[in-house]
Coordinates of C-alpha atoms in Angstrom, one line a residue:
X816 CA 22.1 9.9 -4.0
X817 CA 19.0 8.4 -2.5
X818 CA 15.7 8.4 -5.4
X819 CA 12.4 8.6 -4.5
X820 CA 10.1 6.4 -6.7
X821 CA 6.4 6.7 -6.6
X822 CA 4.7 3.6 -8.4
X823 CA 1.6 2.2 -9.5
X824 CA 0.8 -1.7 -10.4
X825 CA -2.3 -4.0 -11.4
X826 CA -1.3 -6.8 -8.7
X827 CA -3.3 -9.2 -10.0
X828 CA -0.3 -11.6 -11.9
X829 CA 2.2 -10.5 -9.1
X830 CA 3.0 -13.0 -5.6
X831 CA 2.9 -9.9 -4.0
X832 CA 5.7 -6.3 -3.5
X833 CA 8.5 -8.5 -2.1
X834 CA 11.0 -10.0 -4.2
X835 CA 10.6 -14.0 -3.6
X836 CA 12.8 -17.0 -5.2
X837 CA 11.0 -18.4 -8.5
X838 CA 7.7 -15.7 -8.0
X839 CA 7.0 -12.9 -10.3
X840 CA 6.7 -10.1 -7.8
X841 CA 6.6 -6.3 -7.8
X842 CA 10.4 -5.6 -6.2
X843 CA 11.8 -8.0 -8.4
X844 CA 10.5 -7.0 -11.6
X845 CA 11.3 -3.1 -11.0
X846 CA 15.3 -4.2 -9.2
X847 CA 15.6 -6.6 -12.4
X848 CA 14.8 -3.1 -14.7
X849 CA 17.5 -1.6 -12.4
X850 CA 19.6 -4.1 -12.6
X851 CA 19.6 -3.5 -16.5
X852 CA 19.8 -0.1 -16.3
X853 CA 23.3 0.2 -14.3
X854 CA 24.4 -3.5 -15.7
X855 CA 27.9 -1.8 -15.9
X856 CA 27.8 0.0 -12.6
X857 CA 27.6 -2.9 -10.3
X858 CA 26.1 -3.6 -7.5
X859 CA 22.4 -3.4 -8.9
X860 CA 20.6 -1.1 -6.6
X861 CA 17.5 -2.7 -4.7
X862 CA 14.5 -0.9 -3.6
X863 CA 13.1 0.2 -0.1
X864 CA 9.2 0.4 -0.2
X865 CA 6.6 2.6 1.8
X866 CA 4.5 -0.6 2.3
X867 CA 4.9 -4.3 1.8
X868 CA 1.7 -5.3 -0.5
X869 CA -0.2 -8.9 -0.6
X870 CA -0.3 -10.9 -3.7
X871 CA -3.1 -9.5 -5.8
X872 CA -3.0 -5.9 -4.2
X873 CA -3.0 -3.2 -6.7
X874 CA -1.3 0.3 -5.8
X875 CA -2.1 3.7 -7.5
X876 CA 0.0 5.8 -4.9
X877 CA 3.1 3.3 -3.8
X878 CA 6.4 5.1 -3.1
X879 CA 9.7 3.6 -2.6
X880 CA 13.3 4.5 -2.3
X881 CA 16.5 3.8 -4.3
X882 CA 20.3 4.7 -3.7
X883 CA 22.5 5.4 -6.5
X884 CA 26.3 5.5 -6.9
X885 CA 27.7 8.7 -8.3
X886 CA 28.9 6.3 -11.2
X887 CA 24.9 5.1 -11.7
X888 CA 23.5 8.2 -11.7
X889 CA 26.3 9.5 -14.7
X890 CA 24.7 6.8 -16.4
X891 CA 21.8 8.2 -17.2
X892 CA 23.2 11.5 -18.7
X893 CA 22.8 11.4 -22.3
X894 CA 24.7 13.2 -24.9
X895 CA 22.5 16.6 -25.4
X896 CA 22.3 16.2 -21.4
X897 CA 25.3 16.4 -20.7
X898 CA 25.2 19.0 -18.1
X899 CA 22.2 18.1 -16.3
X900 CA 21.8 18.6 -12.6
X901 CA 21.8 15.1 -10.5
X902 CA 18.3 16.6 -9.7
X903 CA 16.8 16.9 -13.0
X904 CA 19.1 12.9 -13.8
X905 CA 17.2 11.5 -10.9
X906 CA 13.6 12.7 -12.6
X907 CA 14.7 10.9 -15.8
X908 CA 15.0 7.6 -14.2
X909 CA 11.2 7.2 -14.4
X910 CA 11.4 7.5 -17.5
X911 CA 14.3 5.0 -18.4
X912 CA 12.4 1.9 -16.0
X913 CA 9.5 2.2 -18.1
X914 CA 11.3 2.0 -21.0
X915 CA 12.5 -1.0 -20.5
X916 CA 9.1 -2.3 -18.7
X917 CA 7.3 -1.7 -21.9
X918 CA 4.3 0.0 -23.0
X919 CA 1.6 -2.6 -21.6
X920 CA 3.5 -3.5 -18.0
X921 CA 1.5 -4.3 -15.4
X922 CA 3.6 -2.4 -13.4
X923 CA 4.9 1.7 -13.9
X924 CA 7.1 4.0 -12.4
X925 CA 4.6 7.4 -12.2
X926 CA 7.3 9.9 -11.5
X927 CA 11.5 10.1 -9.9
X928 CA 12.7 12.7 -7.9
X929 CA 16.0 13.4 -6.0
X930 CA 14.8 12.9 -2.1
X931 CA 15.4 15.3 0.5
X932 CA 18.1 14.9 3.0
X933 CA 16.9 11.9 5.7
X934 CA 13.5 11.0 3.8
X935 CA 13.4 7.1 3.9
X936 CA 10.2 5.8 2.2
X937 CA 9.2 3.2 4.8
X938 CA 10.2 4.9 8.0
X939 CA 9.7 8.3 7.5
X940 CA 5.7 7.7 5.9
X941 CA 3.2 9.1 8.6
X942 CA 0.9 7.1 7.1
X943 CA -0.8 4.8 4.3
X944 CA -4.5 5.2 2.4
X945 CA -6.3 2.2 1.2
X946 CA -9.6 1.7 -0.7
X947 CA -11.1 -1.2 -1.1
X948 CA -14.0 -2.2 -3.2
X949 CA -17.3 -4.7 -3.2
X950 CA -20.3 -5.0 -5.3
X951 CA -23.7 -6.4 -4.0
X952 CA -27.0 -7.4 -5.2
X953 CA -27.3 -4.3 -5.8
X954 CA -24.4 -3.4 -7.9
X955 CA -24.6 -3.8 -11.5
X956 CA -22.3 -6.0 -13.2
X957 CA -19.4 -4.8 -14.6
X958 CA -16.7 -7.5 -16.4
X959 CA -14.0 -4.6 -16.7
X960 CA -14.1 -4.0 -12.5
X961 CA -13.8 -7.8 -12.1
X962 CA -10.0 -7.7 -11.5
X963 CA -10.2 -4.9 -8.8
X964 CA -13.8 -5.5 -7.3
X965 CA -15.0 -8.0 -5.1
X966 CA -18.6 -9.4 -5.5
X967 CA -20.8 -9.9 -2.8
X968 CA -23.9 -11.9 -3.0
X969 CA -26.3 -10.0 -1.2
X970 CA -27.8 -6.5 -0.5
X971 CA -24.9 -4.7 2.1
X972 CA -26.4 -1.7 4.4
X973 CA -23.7 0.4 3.5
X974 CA -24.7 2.8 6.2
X975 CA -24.5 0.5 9.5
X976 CA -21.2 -0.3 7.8
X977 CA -19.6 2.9 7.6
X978 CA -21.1 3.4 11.6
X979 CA -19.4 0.4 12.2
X980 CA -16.1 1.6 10.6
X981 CA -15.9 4.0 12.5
X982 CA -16.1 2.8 15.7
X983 CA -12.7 1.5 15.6
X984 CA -10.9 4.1 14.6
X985 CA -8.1 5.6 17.6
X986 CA -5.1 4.5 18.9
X987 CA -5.5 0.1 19.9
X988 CA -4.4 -3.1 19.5
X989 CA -5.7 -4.4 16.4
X990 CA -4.3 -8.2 16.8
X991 CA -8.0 -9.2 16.3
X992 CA -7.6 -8.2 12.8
X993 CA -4.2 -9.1 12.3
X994 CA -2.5 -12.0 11.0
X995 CA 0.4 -12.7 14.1
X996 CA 3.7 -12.2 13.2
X997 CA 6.8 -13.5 16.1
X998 CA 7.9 -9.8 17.6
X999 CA 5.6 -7.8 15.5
X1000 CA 3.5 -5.3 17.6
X1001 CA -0.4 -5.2 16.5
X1002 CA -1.1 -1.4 17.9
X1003 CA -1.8 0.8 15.4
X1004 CA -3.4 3.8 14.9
X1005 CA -6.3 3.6 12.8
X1006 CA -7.1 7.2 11.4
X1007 CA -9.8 6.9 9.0
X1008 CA -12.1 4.2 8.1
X1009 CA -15.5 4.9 6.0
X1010 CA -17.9 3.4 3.8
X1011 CA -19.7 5.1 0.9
X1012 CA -21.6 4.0 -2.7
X1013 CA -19.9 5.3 -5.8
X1014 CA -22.4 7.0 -9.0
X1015 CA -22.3 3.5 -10.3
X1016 CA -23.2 1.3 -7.0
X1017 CA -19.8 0.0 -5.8
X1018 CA -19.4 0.2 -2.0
X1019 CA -15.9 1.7 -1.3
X1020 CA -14.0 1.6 1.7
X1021 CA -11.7 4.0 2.4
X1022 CA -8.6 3.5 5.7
X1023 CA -6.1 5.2 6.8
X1024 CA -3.7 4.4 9.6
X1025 CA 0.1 5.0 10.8
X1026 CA 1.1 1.6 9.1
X1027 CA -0.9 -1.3 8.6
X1028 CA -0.1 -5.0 9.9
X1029 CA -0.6 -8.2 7.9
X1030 CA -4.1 -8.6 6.6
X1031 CA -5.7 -5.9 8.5
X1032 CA -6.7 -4.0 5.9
X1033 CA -8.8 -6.6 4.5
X1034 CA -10.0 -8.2 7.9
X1035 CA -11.6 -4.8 8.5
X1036 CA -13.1 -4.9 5.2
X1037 CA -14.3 -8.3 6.3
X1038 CA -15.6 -6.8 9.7
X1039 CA -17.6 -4.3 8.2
X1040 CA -19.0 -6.6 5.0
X1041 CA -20.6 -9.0 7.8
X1042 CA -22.2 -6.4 9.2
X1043 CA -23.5 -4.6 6.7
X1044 CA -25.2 -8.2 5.7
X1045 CA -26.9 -8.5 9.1
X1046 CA -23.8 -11.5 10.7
X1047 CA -22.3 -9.1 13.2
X1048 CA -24.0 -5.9 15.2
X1049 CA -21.2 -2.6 14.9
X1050 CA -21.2 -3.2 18.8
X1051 CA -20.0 -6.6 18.9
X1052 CA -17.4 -5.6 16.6
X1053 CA -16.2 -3.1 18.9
X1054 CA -16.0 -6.0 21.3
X1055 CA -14.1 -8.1 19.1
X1056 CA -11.0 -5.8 18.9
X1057 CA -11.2 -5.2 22.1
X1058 CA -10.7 -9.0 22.7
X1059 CA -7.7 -8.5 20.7
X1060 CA -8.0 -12.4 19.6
X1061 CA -8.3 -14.0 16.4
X1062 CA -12.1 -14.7 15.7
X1063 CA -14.1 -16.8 12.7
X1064 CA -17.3 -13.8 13.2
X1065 CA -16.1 -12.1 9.9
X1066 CA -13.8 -13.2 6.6
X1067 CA -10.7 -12.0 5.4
X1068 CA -11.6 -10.4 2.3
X1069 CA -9.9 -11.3 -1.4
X1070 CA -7.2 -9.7 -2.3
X1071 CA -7.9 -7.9 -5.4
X1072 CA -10.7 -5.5 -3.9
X1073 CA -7.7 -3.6 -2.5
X1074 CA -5.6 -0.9 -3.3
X1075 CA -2.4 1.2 -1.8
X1076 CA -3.9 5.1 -2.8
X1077 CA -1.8 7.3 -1.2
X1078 CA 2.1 7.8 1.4
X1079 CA 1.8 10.3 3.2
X1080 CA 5.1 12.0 4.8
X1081 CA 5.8 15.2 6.9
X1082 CA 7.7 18.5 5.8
X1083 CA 10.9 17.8 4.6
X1084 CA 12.7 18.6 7.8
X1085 CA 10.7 16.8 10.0
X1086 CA 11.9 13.0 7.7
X1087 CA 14.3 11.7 9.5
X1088 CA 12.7 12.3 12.9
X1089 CA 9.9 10.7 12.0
X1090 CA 12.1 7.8 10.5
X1091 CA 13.8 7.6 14.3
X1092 CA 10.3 7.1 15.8
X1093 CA 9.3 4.8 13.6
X1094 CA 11.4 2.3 14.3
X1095 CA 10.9 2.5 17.7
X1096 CA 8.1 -0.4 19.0
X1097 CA 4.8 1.2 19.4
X1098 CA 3.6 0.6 22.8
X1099 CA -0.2 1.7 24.2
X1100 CA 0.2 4.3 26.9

């Protein structure tokens, strides 16, 4: 029975979601919980994720999938349980990870439920939600944000940024802004991009797109900082993804200013369609 998990994680002390030989990652600490939790009910299961996050990323709204044997999911019936539904089992597997994660983990499973018939939590998402988040000059300090905020040293005009944002949102090839991978497409579909000031200062970004490629996320963060400190005109970055070339005009911002929000995924009967055109290359009309 295919588990959906939805997760949450301070990335800061983790190389990253996927699992990687000798590196403390997100995927391999939650598969090693699993592989506790069914250690007589071999093979351990592993994890399918909505989105593949950098070392340092956080995630408040991460989702990924896990199949369980009939045998595993028996396992977690307890005595005074013992005629639970496999739907309400699959809701108390939450519960049993972060058990054995421990009160102060770094990393928690928010919820389990049972998925419906052909949901897959990569392929079938529609799309991811990112914020990210910088203080200026004009920010006031704040040592508890330091693990989640990036500091900038000057006064950003947060409002040619968020005009700048969102000139590149639609339907293009974002290679500009993405970190080339052999046989990965760059073309994306970049939904929602906007800039704002929090009560307390903080400039927040918040994107949304169909997927995200490697380091575009914070490359368009990095776009839209050297604007808003006066190094790039909103046009010219226009120009620049329309170039569709690497370019040293703006940084790659720091990891730990972002965060994974939000999956989102269709009605239930639309999941493994969705999946199907997924995985098919996207290609610009």
């Amino acid at each position: 029975m295919r588990v959906r998990l939805d997760i949450a994680y301070e990335g800061t002390d983790f190389s990253g979601w996927a699992r990687q030989p000798a590196l403390r990652t997100v995927q391999g600490v939650l598969e090693s919980v699993l592989a506790t939790l069914f250690r007589r009910h071999e093979p351990a299961p592993l994890l399918t994720v909505a989105g593949r996050t950098d070392a340092g990323v956080h995630a408040s709204g991460q989702v990924a999938h896990v199949d369980l044997t009939a045998d595993q999911l028996g396992s977690l019936r307890r005595r005074h349980d013992a005629d639970a539904s496999p739907d309400a089992l699959a809701s108390t597997l939450a519960a049993r990870m972060n058990g054995v994660l421990g009160a102060d983990s770094d990393v928690v499973v928010l919820g389990s439920s049972r998925a419906p018939a052909g949901f897959d939590a990569r392929f079938s998402a529609v799309w991811r939600r990112y914020e990210f988040r910088v203080a200026d000059a004009d920010t006031p300090r704040d040592p508890l944000e330091r693990r989640r905020t990036v500091r900038h040293p000057t006064r950003l005009d947060v409002e040619a940024m968020d005009s700048a944002a969102r000139a590149l949102l639609g339907l293009h090839d974002y290679a500009t802004f993405c970190k080339p991978r052999e046989g990965a497409t760059t073309i994306r579909t970049l939904q929602e991009y906007g800039w704002h000031r929090d009560d307390r200062g903080v400039l927040i970004a918040r994107l949304q797109a169909d997927a995200f490629c490697h380091s575009m996320v914070r490359a368009l963060v990095g776009a839209a900082v050297a604007v808003g400190d006066g190094s790039l005109t909103g046009e010219r970055l226009v120009e620049l993804r329309d170039d569709r070339m690497r370019t040293s005009a703006f940084l790659v911002m720091p990891a730990k200013g972002l965060t994974l929000t939000e999956v989102g995924y269709p009605a239930a009967d639309e999941l493994a369609r969705r999946a199907e055109q997924t995985r098919a290359r996207r290609e610009l009309d």
